[in-house]
mmCIF file of C-alpha atoms and ligand atoms in Angstrom:
data_model
loop_
_atom_site.group_PDB
_atom_site.id
_atom_site.type_symbol
_atom_site.label_atom_id
_atom_site.label_comp_id
_atom_site.label_asym_id
_atom_site.label_seq_id
_atom_site.Cartn_x
_atom_site.Cartn_y
_atom_site.Cartn_z
ATOM 1 C CA MET A 1 254.418 176.698 130.955
ATOM 2 C CA PRO A 2 253.379 178.765 127.953
ATOM 3 C CA LYS A 3 250.671 177.171 125.910
ATOM 4 C CA ILE A 4 251.723 175.651 122.592
ATOM 5 C CA LEU A 5 249.752 177.112 119.692
ATOM 6 C CA ALA A 6 249.928 176.200 115.993
ATOM 7 C CA ALA A 7 251.082 179.220 113.993
ATOM 8 C CA ILE A 8 250.999 179.755 110.261
ATOM 9 C CA THR A 9 254.727 180.191 109.451
ATOM 10 C CA ALA A 10 254.468 180.176 105.636
ATOM 11 C CA VAL A 11 251.759 180.563 103.055
ATOM 12 C CA ALA A 12 251.611 179.874 99.334
ATOM 13 C CA GLY A 13 249.171 179.857 96.440
ATOM 14 C CA TYR A 14 248.820 178.692 92.866
ATOM 15 C CA VAL A 15 246.369 179.337 90.070
ATOM 16 C CA PRO A 16 246.659 177.794 86.619
ATOM 17 C CA GLU A 17 247.715 179.961 83.661
ATOM 18 C CA ASP A 18 244.503 179.730 81.565
ATOM 19 C CA ILE A 19 241.950 182.410 82.260
ATOM 20 C CA LEU A 20 238.206 182.208 81.637
ATOM 21 C CA THR A 21 236.729 185.685 81.440
ATOM 22 C CA ASN A 22 233.134 186.872 81.584
ATOM 23 C CA ALA A 23 233.486 187.706 77.901
ATOM 24 C CA ASP A 24 234.409 184.023 77.205
ATOM 25 C CA LEU A 25 231.347 182.939 79.231
ATOM 26 C CA GLU A 26 229.107 185.275 77.216
ATOM 27 C CA LYS A 27 230.006 183.086 74.144
ATOM 28 C CA MET A 28 229.323 179.831 75.978
ATOM 29 C CA VAL A 29 225.949 180.413 77.793
ATOM 30 C CA ASP A 30 223.165 182.963 77.891
ATOM 31 C CA THR A 31 224.759 185.472 80.268
ATOM 32 C CA THR A 32 226.414 188.880 80.328
ATOM 33 C CA ASP A 33 229.474 190.420 81.934
ATOM 34 C CA GLU A 34 227.122 192.920 83.605
ATOM 35 C CA TRP A 35 224.962 190.131 85.180
ATOM 36 C CA ILE A 36 227.947 188.220 86.449
ATOM 37 C CA THR A 37 229.728 191.306 87.724
ATOM 38 C CA THR A 38 226.714 192.741 89.612
ATOM 39 C CA ARG A 39 225.406 189.444 90.938
ATOM 40 C CA THR A 40 228.731 187.906 91.949
ATOM 41 C CA GLY A 41 231.606 190.350 91.621
ATOM 42 C CA ILE A 42 233.533 187.868 89.481
ATOM 43 C CA LYS A 43 235.393 189.100 86.320
ATOM 44 C CA GLU A 44 237.518 186.092 85.592
ATOM 45 C CA ARG A 45 238.659 182.685 86.863
ATOM 46 C CA HIS A 46 241.682 180.448 86.262
ATOM 47 C CA ILE A 47 241.111 177.033 84.735
ATOM 48 C CA LEU A 48 243.486 174.019 84.774
ATOM 49 C CA LYS A 49 243.333 172.922 81.091
ATOM 50 C CA THR A 50 246.527 170.885 80.813
ATOM 51 C CA PRO A 51 245.502 167.278 79.976
ATOM 52 C CA GLY A 52 246.501 164.814 82.707
ATOM 53 C CA LYS A 53 246.787 167.522 85.371
ATOM 54 C CA ALA A 54 244.565 167.390 88.475
ATOM 55 C CA THR A 55 244.004 168.860 91.924
ATOM 56 C CA SER A 56 247.212 167.247 93.280
ATOM 57 C CA ASP A 57 249.324 169.011 90.657
ATOM 58 C CA MET A 58 248.136 172.450 91.808
ATOM 59 C CA ALA A 59 248.722 171.384 95.458
ATOM 60 C CA VAL A 60 252.266 170.218 94.590
ATOM 61 C CA GLU A 61 253.090 173.716 93.322
ATOM 62 C CA VAL A 62 251.908 175.066 96.691
ATOM 63 C CA VAL A 63 253.764 172.567 98.854
ATOM 64 C CA ASN A 64 256.981 173.109 96.884
ATOM 65 C CA GLN A 65 256.654 176.943 97.414
ATOM 66 C CA ILE A 66 256.092 176.376 101.128
ATOM 67 C CA LEU A 67 259.075 174.046 101.479
ATOM 68 C CA LYS A 68 261.292 176.481 99.575
ATOM 69 C CA LYS A 69 260.075 179.528 101.593
ATOM 70 C CA SER A 70 260.581 177.818 104.922
ATOM 71 C CA GLY A 71 263.789 175.980 104.183
ATOM 72 C CA ILE A 72 262.262 172.613 105.035
ATOM 73 C CA LEU A 73 263.232 169.446 103.268
ATOM 74 C CA PRO A 74 260.389 167.212 102.003
ATOM 75 C CA GLU A 75 261.618 164.437 104.320
ATOM 76 C CA GLU A 76 261.115 166.738 107.361
ATOM 77 C CA LEU A 77 257.418 167.133 106.691
ATOM 78 C CA GLU A 78 255.291 165.129 109.086
ATOM 79 C CA MET A 79 251.747 165.546 107.990
ATOM 80 C CA LEU A 80 249.603 167.080 105.231
ATOM 81 C CA ILE A 81 245.830 167.508 105.179
ATOM 82 C CA CYS A 82 244.209 168.268 101.826
ATOM 83 C CA ALA A 83 240.794 169.889 101.770
ATOM 84 C CA THR A 84 239.068 169.194 98.501
ATOM 85 C CA VAL A 85 235.833 168.146 96.831
ATOM 86 C CA THR A 86 237.678 167.357 93.636
ATOM 87 C CA PRO A 87 240.128 164.685 94.609
ATOM 88 C CA ASP A 88 242.270 163.228 91.793
ATOM 89 C CA THR A 89 240.487 159.928 92.367
ATOM 90 C CA ILE A 90 237.754 158.847 94.808
ATOM 91 C CA PHE A 91 240.467 156.734 96.398
ATOM 92 C CA PRO A 92 243.244 156.824 97.283
ATOM 93 C CA ASP A 93 243.079 160.294 98.698
ATOM 94 C CA THR A 94 244.796 163.286 97.159
ATOM 95 C CA ALA A 95 246.973 164.020 100.211
ATOM 96 C CA ASN A 96 248.783 160.687 99.539
ATOM 97 C CA THR A 97 249.429 161.600 95.985
ATOM 98 C CA ILE A 98 250.709 165.037 96.929
ATOM 99 C CA LEU A 99 253.096 163.608 99.466
ATOM 100 C CA ASP A 100 254.414 161.113 96.954
ATOM 101 C CA LYS A 101 254.880 163.741 94.247
ATOM 102 C CA VAL A 102 256.857 166.121 96.528
ATOM 103 C CA GLY A 103 258.958 163.301 98.005
ATOM 104 C CA ALA A 104 257.723 163.639 101.610
ATOM 105 C CA LYS A 105 258.610 160.080 102.497
ATOM 106 C CA ASN A 106 258.252 160.426 106.270
ATOM 107 C CA ALA A 107 254.838 162.117 106.326
ATOM 108 C CA PHE A 108 251.247 160.896 106.361
ATOM 109 C CA GLY A 109 248.111 162.654 105.353
ATOM 110 C CA TYR A 110 244.554 162.466 104.380
ATOM 111 C CA ASP A 111 241.761 164.497 102.674
ATOM 112 C CA ILE A 112 238.982 166.397 104.278
ATOM 113 C CA ASN A 113 235.760 166.888 102.321
ATOM 114 C CA ALA A 114 233.867 169.897 103.681
ATOM 115 C CA ALA A 115 233.418 171.848 100.429
ATOM 116 C CA CYS A 116 234.054 175.540 100.817
ATOM 117 C CA SER A 117 234.596 175.118 104.564
ATOM 118 C CA GLY A 118 237.228 172.459 103.964
ATOM 119 C CA PHE A 119 240.268 174.638 104.584
ATOM 120 C CA LEU A 120 238.872 175.767 107.968
ATOM 121 C CA TYR A 121 238.040 172.221 109.027
ATOM 122 C CA ALA A 122 241.538 171.048 107.916
ATOM 123 C CA LEU A 123 243.290 174.000 109.562
ATOM 124 C CA THR A 124 241.574 173.340 112.851
ATOM 125 C CA THR A 125 242.347 169.589 112.691
ATOM 126 C CA GLY A 126 246.018 170.205 111.792
ATOM 127 C CA ALA A 127 246.318 172.731 114.641
ATOM 128 C CA LYS A 128 245.287 170.048 117.146
ATOM 129 C CA PHE A 129 248.124 167.747 116.063
ATOM 130 C CA ILE A 130 250.562 170.635 116.712
ATOM 131 C CA GLU A 131 249.008 171.732 120.028
ATOM 132 C CA SER A 132 249.122 168.197 121.376
ATOM 133 C CA GLY A 133 252.828 168.069 120.697
ATOM 134 C CA MET A 134 252.473 165.121 118.314
ATOM 135 C CA TYR A 135 253.862 166.936 115.230
ATOM 136 C CA LYS A 136 255.862 170.066 114.495
ATOM 137 C CA LYS A 137 255.552 170.404 110.737
ATOM 138 C CA VAL A 138 252.097 170.138 109.232
ATOM 139 C CA ILE A 139 250.929 171.480 105.814
ATOM 140 C CA ILE A 140 247.288 172.344 105.318
ATOM 141 C CA ILE A 141 246.173 172.549 101.650
ATOM 142 C CA GLY A 142 242.882 173.806 100.135
ATOM 143 C CA ALA A 143 242.766 172.797 96.470
ATOM 144 C CA ASP A 144 240.027 172.315 93.918
ATOM 145 C CA LYS A 145 239.814 171.733 90.201
ATOM 146 C CA MET A 146 236.207 172.830 90.054
ATOM 147 C CA SER A 147 236.312 172.906 86.269
ATOM 148 C CA SER A 148 236.261 169.076 86.474
ATOM 149 C CA ILE A 149 232.745 169.051 88.003
ATOM 150 C CA VAL A 150 231.275 172.170 86.462
ATOM 151 C CA ASP A 151 228.720 171.931 83.603
ATOM 152 C CA TYR A 152 229.729 174.647 81.154
ATOM 153 C CA THR A 153 226.238 174.713 79.677
ATOM 154 C CA ASP A 154 224.684 175.661 83.082
ATOM 155 C CA ARG A 155 224.849 179.383 83.441
ATOM 156 C CA THR A 156 223.818 179.311 87.100
ATOM 157 C CA THR A 157 226.982 177.476 88.127
ATOM 158 C CA CYS A 158 229.634 177.858 85.397
ATOM 159 C CA ILE A 159 230.040 181.569 85.977
ATOM 160 C CA ILE A 160 230.918 181.029 89.683
ATOM 161 C CA PHE A 161 233.712 178.538 89.978
ATOM 162 C CA GLY A 162 237.462 178.569 89.237
ATOM 163 C CA ASP A 163 240.453 176.340 89.900
ATOM 164 C CA GLY A 164 243.190 176.962 92.351
ATOM 165 C CA ALA A 165 245.189 175.822 95.369
ATOM 166 C CA GLY A 166 246.580 177.453 98.497
ATOM 167 C CA GLY A 167 248.226 176.225 101.645
ATOM 168 C CA VAL A 168 249.965 177.017 104.886
ATOM 169 C CA LEU A 169 252.637 175.502 107.047
ATOM 170 C CA LEU A 170 251.752 175.101 110.772
ATOM 171 C CA GLU A 171 254.452 174.950 113.372
ATOM 172 C CA PRO A 172 254.344 175.202 117.144
ATOM 173 C CA THR A 173 254.847 178.578 118.825
ATOM 174 C CA GLU A 174 254.887 179.732 122.464
ATOM 175 C CA ASP A 175 254.707 183.465 121.903
ATOM 176 C CA GLY A 176 250.874 183.723 121.856
ATOM 177 C CA THR A 177 250.636 183.848 118.124
ATOM 178 C CA GLY A 178 248.830 181.119 116.163
ATOM 179 C CA ILE A 179 245.404 179.593 115.833
ATOM 180 C CA ILE A 180 243.379 180.671 118.843
ATOM 181 C CA ASP A 181 239.870 179.364 118.468
ATOM 182 C CA SER A 182 237.233 178.090 116.010
ATOM 183 C CA VAL A 183 233.498 177.577 115.850
ATOM 184 C CA LEU A 184 232.814 174.967 113.259
ATOM 185 C CA ARG A 185 229.306 173.789 112.311
ATOM 186 C CA SER A 186 227.516 171.486 109.887
ATOM 187 C CA ASP A 187 223.909 170.808 108.983
ATOM 188 C CA GLY A 188 223.274 167.943 106.638
ATOM 189 C CA SER A 189 219.696 169.054 105.939
ATOM 190 C CA GLY A 190 221.279 171.618 103.652
ATOM 191 C CA ARG A 191 222.747 168.994 101.399
ATOM 192 C CA GLU A 192 219.878 169.165 98.957
ATOM 193 C CA TYR A 193 220.778 172.742 97.913
ATOM 194 C CA LEU A 194 224.411 172.140 96.908
ATOM 195 C CA HIS A 195 225.739 168.731 95.872
ATOM 196 C CA MET A 196 226.777 166.337 93.180
ATOM 197 C CA LYS A 197 223.984 163.913 92.483
ATOM 198 C CA ALA A 198 225.960 160.817 91.311
ATOM 199 C CA GLY A 199 229.335 159.209 91.410
ATOM 200 C CA GLY A 200 229.134 158.111 95.098
ATOM 201 C CA SER A 201 227.790 154.919 96.656
ATOM 202 C CA LEU A 202 224.223 156.262 96.561
ATOM 203 C CA ARG A 203 224.176 156.608 92.808
ATOM 204 C CA PRO A 204 227.278 155.034 91.257
ATOM 205 C CA ALA A 205 228.195 156.161 87.773
ATOM 206 C CA THR A 206 226.136 154.639 84.978
ATOM 207 C CA SER A 207 225.603 155.728 81.387
ATOM 208 C CA GLU A 208 222.319 157.116 82.649
ATOM 209 C CA THR A 209 223.857 159.310 85.365
ATOM 210 C CA VAL A 210 226.344 160.574 82.781
ATOM 211 C CA SER A 211 223.666 161.423 80.201
ATOM 212 C CA ASN A 212 221.568 163.095 82.950
ATOM 213 C CA LYS A 213 224.589 165.328 83.777
ATOM 214 C CA GLU A 214 224.528 164.065 87.392
ATOM 215 C CA HIS A 215 228.312 164.304 87.794
ATOM 216 C CA PHE A 216 228.297 168.102 87.916
ATOM 217 C CA VAL A 217 227.778 170.632 90.737
ATOM 218 C CA PHE A 218 224.082 171.273 91.399
ATOM 219 C CA GLN A 219 223.230 174.409 93.298
ATOM 220 C CA ASP A 220 220.052 176.072 94.279
ATOM 221 C CA GLY A 221 221.719 179.455 94.876
ATOM 222 C CA LYS A 222 219.221 181.447 96.957
ATOM 223 C CA PRO A 223 218.917 179.239 100.047
ATOM 224 C CA VAL A 224 222.682 178.785 99.996
ATOM 225 C CA PHE A 225 223.199 182.547 99.800
ATOM 226 C CA LYS A 226 220.984 183.196 102.844
ATOM 227 C CA ALA A 227 222.410 180.469 104.982
ATOM 228 C CA ALA A 228 225.945 181.605 104.079
ATOM 229 C CA VAL A 229 225.467 185.160 105.240
ATOM 230 C CA THR A 230 223.831 184.165 108.540
ATOM 231 C CA GLY A 231 226.222 181.261 109.226
ATOM 232 C CA MET A 232 229.402 183.191 108.590
ATOM 233 C CA ALA A 233 228.336 186.330 110.477
ATOM 234 C CA THR A 234 226.977 184.308 113.490
ATOM 235 C CA THR A 235 230.083 182.204 113.936
ATOM 236 C CA VAL A 236 232.381 185.275 113.641
ATOM 237 C CA LYS A 237 230.407 186.892 116.470
ATOM 238 C CA GLN A 238 230.511 183.696 118.521
ATOM 239 C CA VAL A 239 234.305 183.341 118.264
ATOM 240 C CA LEU A 240 234.812 187.046 119.101
ATOM 241 C CA GLN A 241 232.498 186.863 122.060
ATOM 242 C CA ARG A 242 234.059 183.813 123.726
ATOM 243 C CA ASN A 243 237.486 185.356 123.311
ATOM 244 C CA ASN A 244 236.353 188.677 124.763
ATOM 245 C CA LEU A 245 237.197 190.545 121.540
ATOM 246 C CA ASN A 246 235.293 193.089 119.460
ATOM 247 C CA ILE A 247 235.102 193.519 115.739
ATOM 248 C CA ASP A 248 237.518 196.540 116.070
ATOM 249 C CA ASP A 249 240.171 194.161 117.461
ATOM 250 C CA LEU A 250 240.323 192.411 114.079
ATOM 251 C CA ALA A 251 242.984 193.513 111.631
ATOM 252 C CA TRP A 252 241.382 191.439 108.860
ATOM 253 C CA LEU A 253 238.242 189.496 108.047
ATOM 254 C CA VAL A 254 239.148 186.670 105.595
ATOM 255 C CA PRO A 255 235.797 185.523 104.083
ATOM 256 C CA HIS A 256 235.248 182.624 101.761
ATOM 257 C CA GLN A 257 235.042 184.094 98.275
ATOM 258 C CA ALA A 258 231.690 182.746 97.027
ATOM 259 C CA ASN A 259 229.921 185.916 95.958
ATOM 260 C CA MET A 260 230.864 189.576 96.460
ATOM 261 C CA ARG A 261 227.297 190.261 97.691
ATOM 262 C CA ILE A 262 227.759 187.570 100.408
ATOM 263 C CA ILE A 263 231.112 189.143 101.420
ATOM 264 C CA ASN A 264 229.532 192.633 101.624
ATOM 265 C CA ALA A 265 226.516 191.379 103.498
ATOM 266 C CA VAL A 266 228.659 189.595 106.124
ATOM 267 C CA GLY A 267 230.922 192.660 106.421
ATOM 268 C CA ASP A 268 227.822 194.893 106.885
ATOM 269 C CA MET A 269 226.284 192.586 109.533
ATOM 270 C CA LEU A 270 229.543 192.743 111.486
ATOM 271 C CA ASP A 271 230.193 196.475 110.887
ATOM 272 C CA MET A 272 233.569 195.566 109.457
ATOM 273 C CA PRO A 273 235.248 198.407 107.486
ATOM 274 C CA LYS A 274 235.607 197.353 103.844
ATOM 275 C CA ASP A 275 239.319 198.008 103.748
ATOM 276 C CA LYS A 276 239.814 195.336 106.409
ATOM 277 C CA VAL A 277 238.090 192.623 104.408
ATOM 278 C CA MET A 278 240.204 190.450 102.094
ATOM 279 C CA VAL A 279 238.769 190.196 98.565
ATOM 280 C CA ASN A 280 240.115 188.515 95.444
ATOM 281 C CA ILE A 281 236.914 186.973 94.020
ATOM 282 C CA HIS A 282 237.087 189.291 90.953
ATOM 283 C CA LYS A 283 240.223 187.442 89.777
ATOM 284 C CA TYR A 284 239.721 183.837 90.791
ATOM 285 C CA GLY A 285 235.948 183.250 91.297
ATOM 286 C CA ASN A 286 234.922 180.670 93.882
ATOM 287 C CA THR A 287 237.797 178.147 94.146
ATOM 288 C CA THR A 288 235.983 176.233 96.926
ATOM 289 C CA ALA A 289 238.596 175.009 99.466
ATOM 290 C CA ALA A 290 241.300 177.226 98.079
ATOM 291 C CA THR A 291 239.680 180.675 98.589
ATOM 292 C CA LEU A 292 240.926 181.287 102.166
ATOM 293 C CA PRO A 293 244.583 180.330 101.632
ATOM 294 C CA LEU A 294 244.635 182.206 98.300
ATOM 295 C CA CYS A 295 243.558 185.318 100.211
ATOM 296 C CA LEU A 296 246.233 184.807 102.836
ATOM 297 C CA TRP A 297 248.850 184.318 100.108
ATOM 298 C CA GLU A 298 247.841 187.527 98.281
ATOM 299 C CA TYR A 299 247.521 189.636 101.403
ATOM 300 C CA GLU A 300 250.692 188.221 103.089
ATOM 301 C CA PRO A 301 252.788 191.374 102.484
ATOM 302 C CA GLN A 302 250.183 193.502 104.370
ATOM 303 C CA LEU A 303 250.007 191.277 107.404
ATOM 304 C CA LYS A 304 251.901 192.161 110.602
ATOM 305 C CA LYS A 305 252.936 190.037 113.573
ATOM 306 C CA GLY A 306 250.210 190.105 116.212
ATOM 307 C CA ASP A 307 247.401 191.004 113.753
ATOM 308 C CA TYR A 308 244.086 189.298 114.629
ATOM 309 C CA LEU A 309 242.641 187.531 111.587
ATOM 310 C CA MET A 310 239.203 186.056 111.419
ATOM 311 C CA LEU A 311 238.695 183.403 108.749
ATOM 312 C CA SER A 312 235.129 182.529 107.913
ATOM 313 C CA ALA A 313 233.550 180.141 105.428
ATOM 314 C CA PHE A 314 230.341 178.536 104.317
ATOM 315 C CA GLY A 315 229.796 175.643 101.896
ATOM 316 C CA GLY A 316 228.051 172.590 100.732
ATOM 317 C CA GLY A 317 226.897 170.205 103.378
ATOM 318 C CA PHE A 318 225.951 172.648 104.771
ATOM 319 C CA THR A 319 229.292 173.272 106.479
ATOM 320 C CA TRP A 320 230.463 176.543 107.963
ATOM 321 C CA GLY A 321 232.488 178.187 110.647
ATOM 322 C CA SER A 322 235.002 180.795 111.717
ATOM 323 C CA THR A 323 238.541 180.645 113.016
ATOM 324 C CA LEU A 324 240.454 183.328 114.915
ATOM 325 C CA LEU A 325 244.247 183.500 114.737
ATOM 326 C CA LYS A 326 246.992 185.852 115.623
ATOM 327 C CA TRP A 327 249.450 186.291 112.783
ATOM 328 C CA HIS A 328 252.937 185.060 113.556
ATOM 329 C CA TYR A 329 255.239 187.091 111.289
HETATM 330 O O1 UT7 B 401 230.693 178.573 97.879
HETATM 331 C C1 UT7 B 401 229.757 177.636 98.300
HETATM 332 C C2 UT7 B 401 228.516 178.298 98.661
HETATM 333 N N1 UT7 B 401 227.887 178.910 97.558
HETATM 334 C C3 UT7 B 401 227.464 180.127 97.649
HETATM 335 O O2 UT7 B 401 227.595 180.790 98.621
HETATM 336 C C4 UT7 B 401 226.599 180.652 96.471
HETATM 337 C C5 UT7 B 401 225.366 181.295 96.974
HETATM 338 N N2 UT7 B 401 224.487 181.809 95.913
HETATM 339 C C6 UT7 B 401 224.782 182.790 95.042
HETATM 340 O O3 UT7 B 401 225.890 183.278 95.074
HETATM 341 C C7 UT7 B 401 223.735 183.350 94.166
HETATM 342 O O4 UT7 B 401 222.449 182.776 94.564
HETATM 343 C C8 UT7 B 401 223.915 183.018 92.641
HETATM 344 C C9 UT7 B 401 225.118 183.851 92.096
HETATM 345 C C10 UT7 B 401 224.242 181.594 92.427
HETATM 346 C C11 UT7 B 401 222.745 183.443 91.873
HETATM 347 O O5 UT7 B 401 222.448 184.819 92.089
HETATM 348 P P1 UT7 B 401 220.934 185.211 92.475
HETATM 349 O O6 UT7 B 401 220.924 186.686 92.646
HETATM 350 O O7 UT7 B 401 220.544 184.389 93.629
HETATM 351 O O8 UT7 B 401 220.154 184.895 91.201
HETATM 352 P P2 UT7 B 401 218.894 183.896 91.018
HETATM 353 O O9 UT7 B 401 219.348 182.450 91.129
HETATM 354 O O10 UT7 B 401 217.750 184.336 91.867
HETATM 355 O O11 UT7 B 401 218.503 184.211 89.532
HETATM 356 C C12 UT7 B 401 217.937 185.494 89.151
HETATM 357 C C13 UT7 B 401 217.676 185.450 87.644
HETATM 358 C C14 UT7 B 401 216.897 184.202 87.212
HETATM 359 O O12 UT7 B 401 216.058 184.551 86.150
HETATM 360 P P3 UT7 B 401 214.503 184.781 86.397
HETATM 361 O O13 UT7 B 401 214.008 183.478 87.002
HETATM 362 O O14 UT7 B 401 214.451 185.898 87.405
HETATM 363 O O15 UT7 B 401 213.974 185.089 85.070
HETATM 364 C C15 UT7 B 401 218.042 183.316 86.619
HETATM 365 O O16 UT7 B 401 217.578 182.404 85.673
HETATM 366 O O17 UT7 B 401 218.936 185.441 86.944
HETATM 367 C C16 UT7 B 401 218.998 184.303 86.054
HETATM 368 N N3 UT7 B 401 220.320 183.860 85.947
HETATM 369 C C17 UT7 B 401 221.200 184.392 85.067
HETATM 370 N N4 UT7 B 401 221.094 185.400 84.170
HETATM 371 C C18 UT7 B 401 222.163 185.667 83.407
HETATM 372 C C19 UT7 B 401 221.001 182.922 86.683
HETATM 373 N N5 UT7 B 401 222.261 182.772 86.298
HETATM 374 C C20 UT7 B 401 222.430 183.704 85.295
HETATM 375 C C21 UT7 B 401 223.517 184.053 84.526
HETATM 376 N N6 UT7 B 401 223.373 185.038 83.580
HETATM 377 N N7 UT7 B 401 224.700 183.498 84.616
#
C-alpha cells in the first residue's frame, strides 16, 4: 500500500495595510535606514493598527482564503493548529477563537508556542494527524502580532519585527508528494537570550512589571544570531543526509526571515545558490511564526509539482529545525 503523506494543497497569507518604514523608525528611535538595511536587510514591516484587532483576525483572513481557494466549507475543516507567541489572550487559545470566527463548527484546534520555529513544529504535528489517517483536512497557521509585544523605544528590537499571518491546508496524498521528514530541536538554556520577562506564572503582571517594560520582547541579538546560523544549517544537512539527498536536489530553501545576514550565512554554509533561497524580509521584517508560510504564499506561482523544498527556522527557546517536503501542485 502506498504511504499516506500530508501534502500542502493550498497556501495563503495576510499582512495588515499599515506600513512602518525605516524612515518612520528614524523618527522614533536613534537609528538610520542605512544601519537597518545593512544589518538586517529590512526596509519596511506591516503593523496591525486597527483597534480591537488581534492575531486571530489576521489568521481568519488566511483561513478564509484557504477555504475559498480549496472549495472547502468551514464545517468540513477537522483541525487547526495556530503557531503564535502573541495569542489574543493567554487563554483560551487563539486556534479556538479562529475556528469560531470562521464558523468551523466541527473542528478542534490548539496553539503551539515555539516562537519563530512555531510554524515548523505545527506543520510536523499536523502532518502526523494526516499520516495516521485520523484527519483529512487540517489547517496550519503561523500568525503573530509582534507589534503588541515590541517596545517602540528599544532600537535593538523595534526595527526587526512586523505583523502578519500565513497558513497552509494539509490533506492526505498517496503520490509521494507531501511532508517527508523533519529534524526539530530545542534547547531551553537559550531562553535567557530571547524572551518576555513577565506576564506568565513566573512573574505575573504587576504595576512594577509594566513600569519596568517587562512585557516586551527582550533579545540579546549576537548569541541568537550565531545559534540561528548553526542550528538552521546543521538541521538542513541532517534532513538531507538521512533522506539520501544533496543540496542540489533542493528546488528551494525556505528560511525563517529573521535577518538577511542569517539567511545569507545559512545559504553560504550550505552552498545554496541565492536564486533558490526564498526572501521577503525586506517587505515584512521578522513576523515570527508567519515568515515561512508568508514565503510559501509569495513564491507559490514559482513552485512546481515534485519540487523539493527545505523549510528551516530558528527562534526563541531556543527552538529550531528543518522540514523537507515535496510540493504537491
Ligand atoms: O527570529 C528569532 C531569532 N532572532 C534572530 O535570529 C535575531 C538574531 N540577531 C540579529 O539579527 C542581530 O544580532 C541584530 C539585528 C539584533 C543586531 O545586529 P548586530 O550586528 O548583532 O548588532 P549589535 O547588537 O552587535 O550592535 C552593534 C551596534 C551597537 O553599538 P555599539 O555597542 O557597537 O556602540 C548597538 O548599540 O549597533 C548598535 N545598534 C544600533 N544602531 C543603530 C543596535 N541597534 C541599532 C539600531 N540602529 N537599530
